[in-house]
Short mmCIF file of C-alpha atoms in Angstrom, two decimals:
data_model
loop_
_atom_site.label_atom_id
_atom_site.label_comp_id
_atom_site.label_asym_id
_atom_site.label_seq_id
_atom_site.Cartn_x
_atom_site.Cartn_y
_atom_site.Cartn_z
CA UNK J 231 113.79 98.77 126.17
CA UNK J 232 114.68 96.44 123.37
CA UNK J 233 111.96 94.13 121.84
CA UNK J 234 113.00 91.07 123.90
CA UNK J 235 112.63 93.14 126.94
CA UNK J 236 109.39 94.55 126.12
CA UNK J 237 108.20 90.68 125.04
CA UNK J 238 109.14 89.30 128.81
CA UNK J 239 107.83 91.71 130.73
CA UNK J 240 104.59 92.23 128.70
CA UNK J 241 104.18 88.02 129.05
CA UNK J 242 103.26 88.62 132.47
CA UNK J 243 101.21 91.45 132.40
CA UNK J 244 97.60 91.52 130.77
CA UNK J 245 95.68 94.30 128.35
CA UNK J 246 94.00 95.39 131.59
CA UNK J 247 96.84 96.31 133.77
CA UNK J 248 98.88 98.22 130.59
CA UNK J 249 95.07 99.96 129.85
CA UNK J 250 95.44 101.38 133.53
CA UNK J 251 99.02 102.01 133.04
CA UNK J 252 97.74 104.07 130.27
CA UNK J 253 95.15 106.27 132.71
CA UNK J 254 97.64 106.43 135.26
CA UNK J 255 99.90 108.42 132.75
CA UNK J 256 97.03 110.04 131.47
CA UNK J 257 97.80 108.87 127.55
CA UNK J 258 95.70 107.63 125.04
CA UNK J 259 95.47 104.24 124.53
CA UNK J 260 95.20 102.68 121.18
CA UNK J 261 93.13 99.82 122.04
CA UNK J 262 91.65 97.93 119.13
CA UNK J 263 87.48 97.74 118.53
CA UNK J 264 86.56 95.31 120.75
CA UNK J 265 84.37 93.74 118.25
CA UNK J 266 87.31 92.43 116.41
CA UNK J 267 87.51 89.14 119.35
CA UNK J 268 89.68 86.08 119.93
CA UNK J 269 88.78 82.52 117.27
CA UNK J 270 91.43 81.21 119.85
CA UNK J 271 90.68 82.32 123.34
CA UNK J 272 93.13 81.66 126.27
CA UNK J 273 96.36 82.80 124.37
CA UNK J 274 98.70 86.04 124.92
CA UNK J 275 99.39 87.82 121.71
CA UNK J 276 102.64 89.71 121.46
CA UNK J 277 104.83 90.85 118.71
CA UNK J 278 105.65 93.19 115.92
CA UNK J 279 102.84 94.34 113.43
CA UNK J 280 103.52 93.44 109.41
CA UNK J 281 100.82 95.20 108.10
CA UNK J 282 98.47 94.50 105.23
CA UNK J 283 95.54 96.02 103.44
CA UNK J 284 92.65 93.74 100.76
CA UNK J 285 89.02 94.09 100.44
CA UNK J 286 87.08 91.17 99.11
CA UNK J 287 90.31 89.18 98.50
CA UNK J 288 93.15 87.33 100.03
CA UNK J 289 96.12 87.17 97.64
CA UNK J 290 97.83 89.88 99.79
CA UNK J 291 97.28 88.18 102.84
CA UNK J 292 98.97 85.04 100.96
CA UNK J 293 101.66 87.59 99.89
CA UNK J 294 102.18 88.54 103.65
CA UNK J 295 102.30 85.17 105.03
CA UNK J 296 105.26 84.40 102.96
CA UNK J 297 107.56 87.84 103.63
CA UNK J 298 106.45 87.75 107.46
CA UNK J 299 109.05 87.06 109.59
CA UNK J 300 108.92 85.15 113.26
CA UNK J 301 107.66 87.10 115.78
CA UNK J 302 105.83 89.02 113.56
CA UNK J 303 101.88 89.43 113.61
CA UNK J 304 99.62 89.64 110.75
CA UNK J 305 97.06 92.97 110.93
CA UNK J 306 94.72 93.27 108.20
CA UNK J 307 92.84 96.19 107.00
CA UNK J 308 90.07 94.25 105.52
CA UNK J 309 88.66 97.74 104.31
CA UNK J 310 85.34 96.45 104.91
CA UNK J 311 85.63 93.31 103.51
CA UNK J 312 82.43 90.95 104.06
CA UNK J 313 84.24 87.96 102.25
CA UNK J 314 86.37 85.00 104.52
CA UNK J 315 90.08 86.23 104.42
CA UNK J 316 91.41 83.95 106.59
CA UNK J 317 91.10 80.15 107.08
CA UNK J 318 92.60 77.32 108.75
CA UNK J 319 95.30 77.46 106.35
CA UNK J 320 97.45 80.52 107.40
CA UNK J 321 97.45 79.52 111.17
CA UNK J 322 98.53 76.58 110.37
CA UNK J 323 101.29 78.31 108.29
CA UNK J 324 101.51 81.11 110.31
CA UNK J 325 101.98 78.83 113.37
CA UNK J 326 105.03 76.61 111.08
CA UNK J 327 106.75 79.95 110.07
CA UNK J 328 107.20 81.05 114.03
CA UNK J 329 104.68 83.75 113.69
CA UNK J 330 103.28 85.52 116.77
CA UNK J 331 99.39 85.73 115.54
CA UNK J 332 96.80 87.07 112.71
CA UNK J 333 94.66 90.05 113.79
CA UNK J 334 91.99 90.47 111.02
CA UNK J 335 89.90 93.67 110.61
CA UNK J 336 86.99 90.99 108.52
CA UNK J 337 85.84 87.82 108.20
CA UNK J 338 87.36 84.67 108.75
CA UNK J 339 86.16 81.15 108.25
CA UNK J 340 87.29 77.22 109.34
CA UNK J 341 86.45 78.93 112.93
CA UNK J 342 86.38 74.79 114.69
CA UNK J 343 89.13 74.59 113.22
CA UNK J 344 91.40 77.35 114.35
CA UNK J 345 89.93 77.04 117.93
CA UNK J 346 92.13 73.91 117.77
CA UNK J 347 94.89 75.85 117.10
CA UNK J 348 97.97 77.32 119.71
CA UNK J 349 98.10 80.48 118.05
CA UNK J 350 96.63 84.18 118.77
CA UNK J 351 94.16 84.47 116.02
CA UNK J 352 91.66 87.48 116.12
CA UNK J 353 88.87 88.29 113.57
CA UNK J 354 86.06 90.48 113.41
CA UNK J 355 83.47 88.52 112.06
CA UNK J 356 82.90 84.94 110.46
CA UNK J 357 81.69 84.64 107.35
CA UNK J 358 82.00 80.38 105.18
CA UNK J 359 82.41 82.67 101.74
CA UNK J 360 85.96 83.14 100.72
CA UNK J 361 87.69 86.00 98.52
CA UNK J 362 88.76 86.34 95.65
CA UNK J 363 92.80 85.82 94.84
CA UNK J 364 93.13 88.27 91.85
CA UNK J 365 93.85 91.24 93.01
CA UNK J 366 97.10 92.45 94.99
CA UNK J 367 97.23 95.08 97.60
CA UNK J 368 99.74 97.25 99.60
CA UNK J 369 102.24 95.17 102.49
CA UNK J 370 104.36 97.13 105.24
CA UNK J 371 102.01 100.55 105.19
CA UNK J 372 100.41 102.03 108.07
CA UNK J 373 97.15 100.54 108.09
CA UNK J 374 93.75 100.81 110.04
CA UNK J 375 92.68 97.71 112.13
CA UNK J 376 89.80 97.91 114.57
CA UNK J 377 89.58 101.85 114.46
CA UNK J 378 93.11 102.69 115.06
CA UNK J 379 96.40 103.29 113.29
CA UNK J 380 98.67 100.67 113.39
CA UNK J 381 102.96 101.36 111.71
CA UNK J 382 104.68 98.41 110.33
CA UNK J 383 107.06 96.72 113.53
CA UNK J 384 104.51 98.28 115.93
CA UNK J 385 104.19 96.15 119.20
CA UNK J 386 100.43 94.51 119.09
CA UNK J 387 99.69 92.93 122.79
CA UNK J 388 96.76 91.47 123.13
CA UNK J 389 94.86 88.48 125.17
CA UNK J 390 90.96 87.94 125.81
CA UNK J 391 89.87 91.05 127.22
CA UNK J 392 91.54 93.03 124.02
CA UNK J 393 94.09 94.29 121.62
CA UNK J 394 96.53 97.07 122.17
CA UNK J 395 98.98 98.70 119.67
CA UNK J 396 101.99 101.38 120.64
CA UNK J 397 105.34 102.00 119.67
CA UNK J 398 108.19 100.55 121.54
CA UNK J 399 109.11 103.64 123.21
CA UNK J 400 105.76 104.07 124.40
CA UNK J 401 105.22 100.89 125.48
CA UNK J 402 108.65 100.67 127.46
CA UNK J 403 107.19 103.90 129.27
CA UNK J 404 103.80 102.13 129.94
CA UNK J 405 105.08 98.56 131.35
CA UNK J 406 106.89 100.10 134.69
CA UNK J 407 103.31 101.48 135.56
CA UNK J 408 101.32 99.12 134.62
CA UNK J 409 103.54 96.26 136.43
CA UNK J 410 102.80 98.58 139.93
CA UNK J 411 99.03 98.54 139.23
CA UNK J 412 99.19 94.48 139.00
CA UNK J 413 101.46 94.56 142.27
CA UNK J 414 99.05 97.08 143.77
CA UNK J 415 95.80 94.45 142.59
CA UNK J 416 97.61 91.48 143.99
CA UNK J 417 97.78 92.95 147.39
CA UNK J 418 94.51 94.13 147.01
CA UNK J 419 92.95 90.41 146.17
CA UNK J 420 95.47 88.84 149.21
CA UNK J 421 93.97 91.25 151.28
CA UNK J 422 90.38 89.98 150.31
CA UNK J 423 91.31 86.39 150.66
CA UNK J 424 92.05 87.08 154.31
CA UNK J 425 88.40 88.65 154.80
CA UNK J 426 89.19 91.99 154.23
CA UNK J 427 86.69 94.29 152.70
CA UNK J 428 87.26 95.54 149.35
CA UNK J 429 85.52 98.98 150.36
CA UNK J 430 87.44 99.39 153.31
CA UNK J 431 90.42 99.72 150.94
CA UNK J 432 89.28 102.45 148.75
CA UNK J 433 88.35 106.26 149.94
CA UNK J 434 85.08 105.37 148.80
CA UNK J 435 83.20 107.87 151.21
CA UNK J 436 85.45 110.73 151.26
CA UNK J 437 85.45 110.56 146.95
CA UNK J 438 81.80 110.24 147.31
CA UNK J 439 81.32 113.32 149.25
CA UNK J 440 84.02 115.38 147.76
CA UNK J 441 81.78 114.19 144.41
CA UNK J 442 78.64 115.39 145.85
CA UNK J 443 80.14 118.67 147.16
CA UNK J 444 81.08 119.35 143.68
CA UNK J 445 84.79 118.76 144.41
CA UNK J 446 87.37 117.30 142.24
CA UNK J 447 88.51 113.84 143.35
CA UNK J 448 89.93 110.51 142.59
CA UNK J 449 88.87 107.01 143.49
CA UNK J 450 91.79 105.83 144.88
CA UNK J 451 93.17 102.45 146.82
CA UNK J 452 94.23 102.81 150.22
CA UNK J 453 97.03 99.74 150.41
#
């Protein structure tokens, strides 16, 4: 599944669905810490990571905003960083330059700002004292954001429940299942609009008792 592909389909899905695609296939996820939250809520994020690392300053992040191409998401590994390394400026930029979104592992700052702003922005924590801009780091290196590994041209989804980062062969595995688990959930909430119980649609009572009786089982939906 080329990158295209994987962008279209993924546009109509949300981190929920692939997460369950995920435990359907019984793989590890690499979802991001979900401390590290949306500045601009209500926006899908998807596109290919360009990976950064700083601590305490933003001259790489500068760096990376330039040689970033479209489609292309900033992730910084703050290393810890409790200094601002983003601002209002590099959405703004980011935003001009066809970019998909920022995902920072740190602080940002300009927060009313950004919310103003049409593009996926993520941040860890806000903090009005900037870094320094003397000091370069490494661009295009694997990189930890949020507690998980992230490879240069990685695919980075993400919306307001999350972030999630895979290859693009896993990924193209994922989205087949993960598009029958929102199919299966529509039919399940049509269902309920009609009056029908949601409990009536699960084995509820025989998982519960195979539970009880020490038996393995699986919550399962019944439409």
């Amino acid at each position: 599944m080329d990158f295209d592909e994987i962008r279209r389909r993924l546009s109509r899905l949300d981190t929920a669905c692939v997460c369950d695609g995920y435990k359907a296939l019984d793989r590890p996820v690499r979802a991001v810490d979900p401390a590290i939250r949306p500045v601009t809520p209500g926006h899908r994020l998807i596109g290919r990571a360009h990976t950064l690392t700083c601590h305490e300053d933003f001259l790489t992040v500068i760096v990376a905003l330039r040689d970033a191409l479209p489609g292309e998401v900033l992730v910084i590994d703050s290393q810890g960083s409790r200094k601002a390394l983003t601002g209002e400026l590099f959405p703004t930029e980011a935003r001009r330059k066809g970019l998909a979104g920022i995902v920072n592992d740190g602080p940002c700052r300009d927060t009313a700002a950004i919310r103003q702003q049409r593009l996926p922005y993520y941040a860890r924590s806000v903090n009005p004292v900037a870094g320094t801009t003397v000091r370069l780091f490494e661009t295009q290196v694997p990189v930890t954001c949020g507690g998980v590994t992230v490879h240069p041209d990685e695919i980075v989804f993400g919306d307001d429940d999350g972030l999630i980062v895979a290859s693009s062969e896993e990924i193209s595995e994922v989205i087949p299942v993960a598009e029958e688990v929102q199919r299966k959930e529509a039919r399940l909430l049509a269902e309920m609009e009609k009056g029908r119980s949601l409990i009536d649609m699960l084995n509820l009572e025989d998982h519960c008792a195979r539970i009880q009786a020490g038996r393995e089982s699986k919550l399962q939906f019944l439409v």
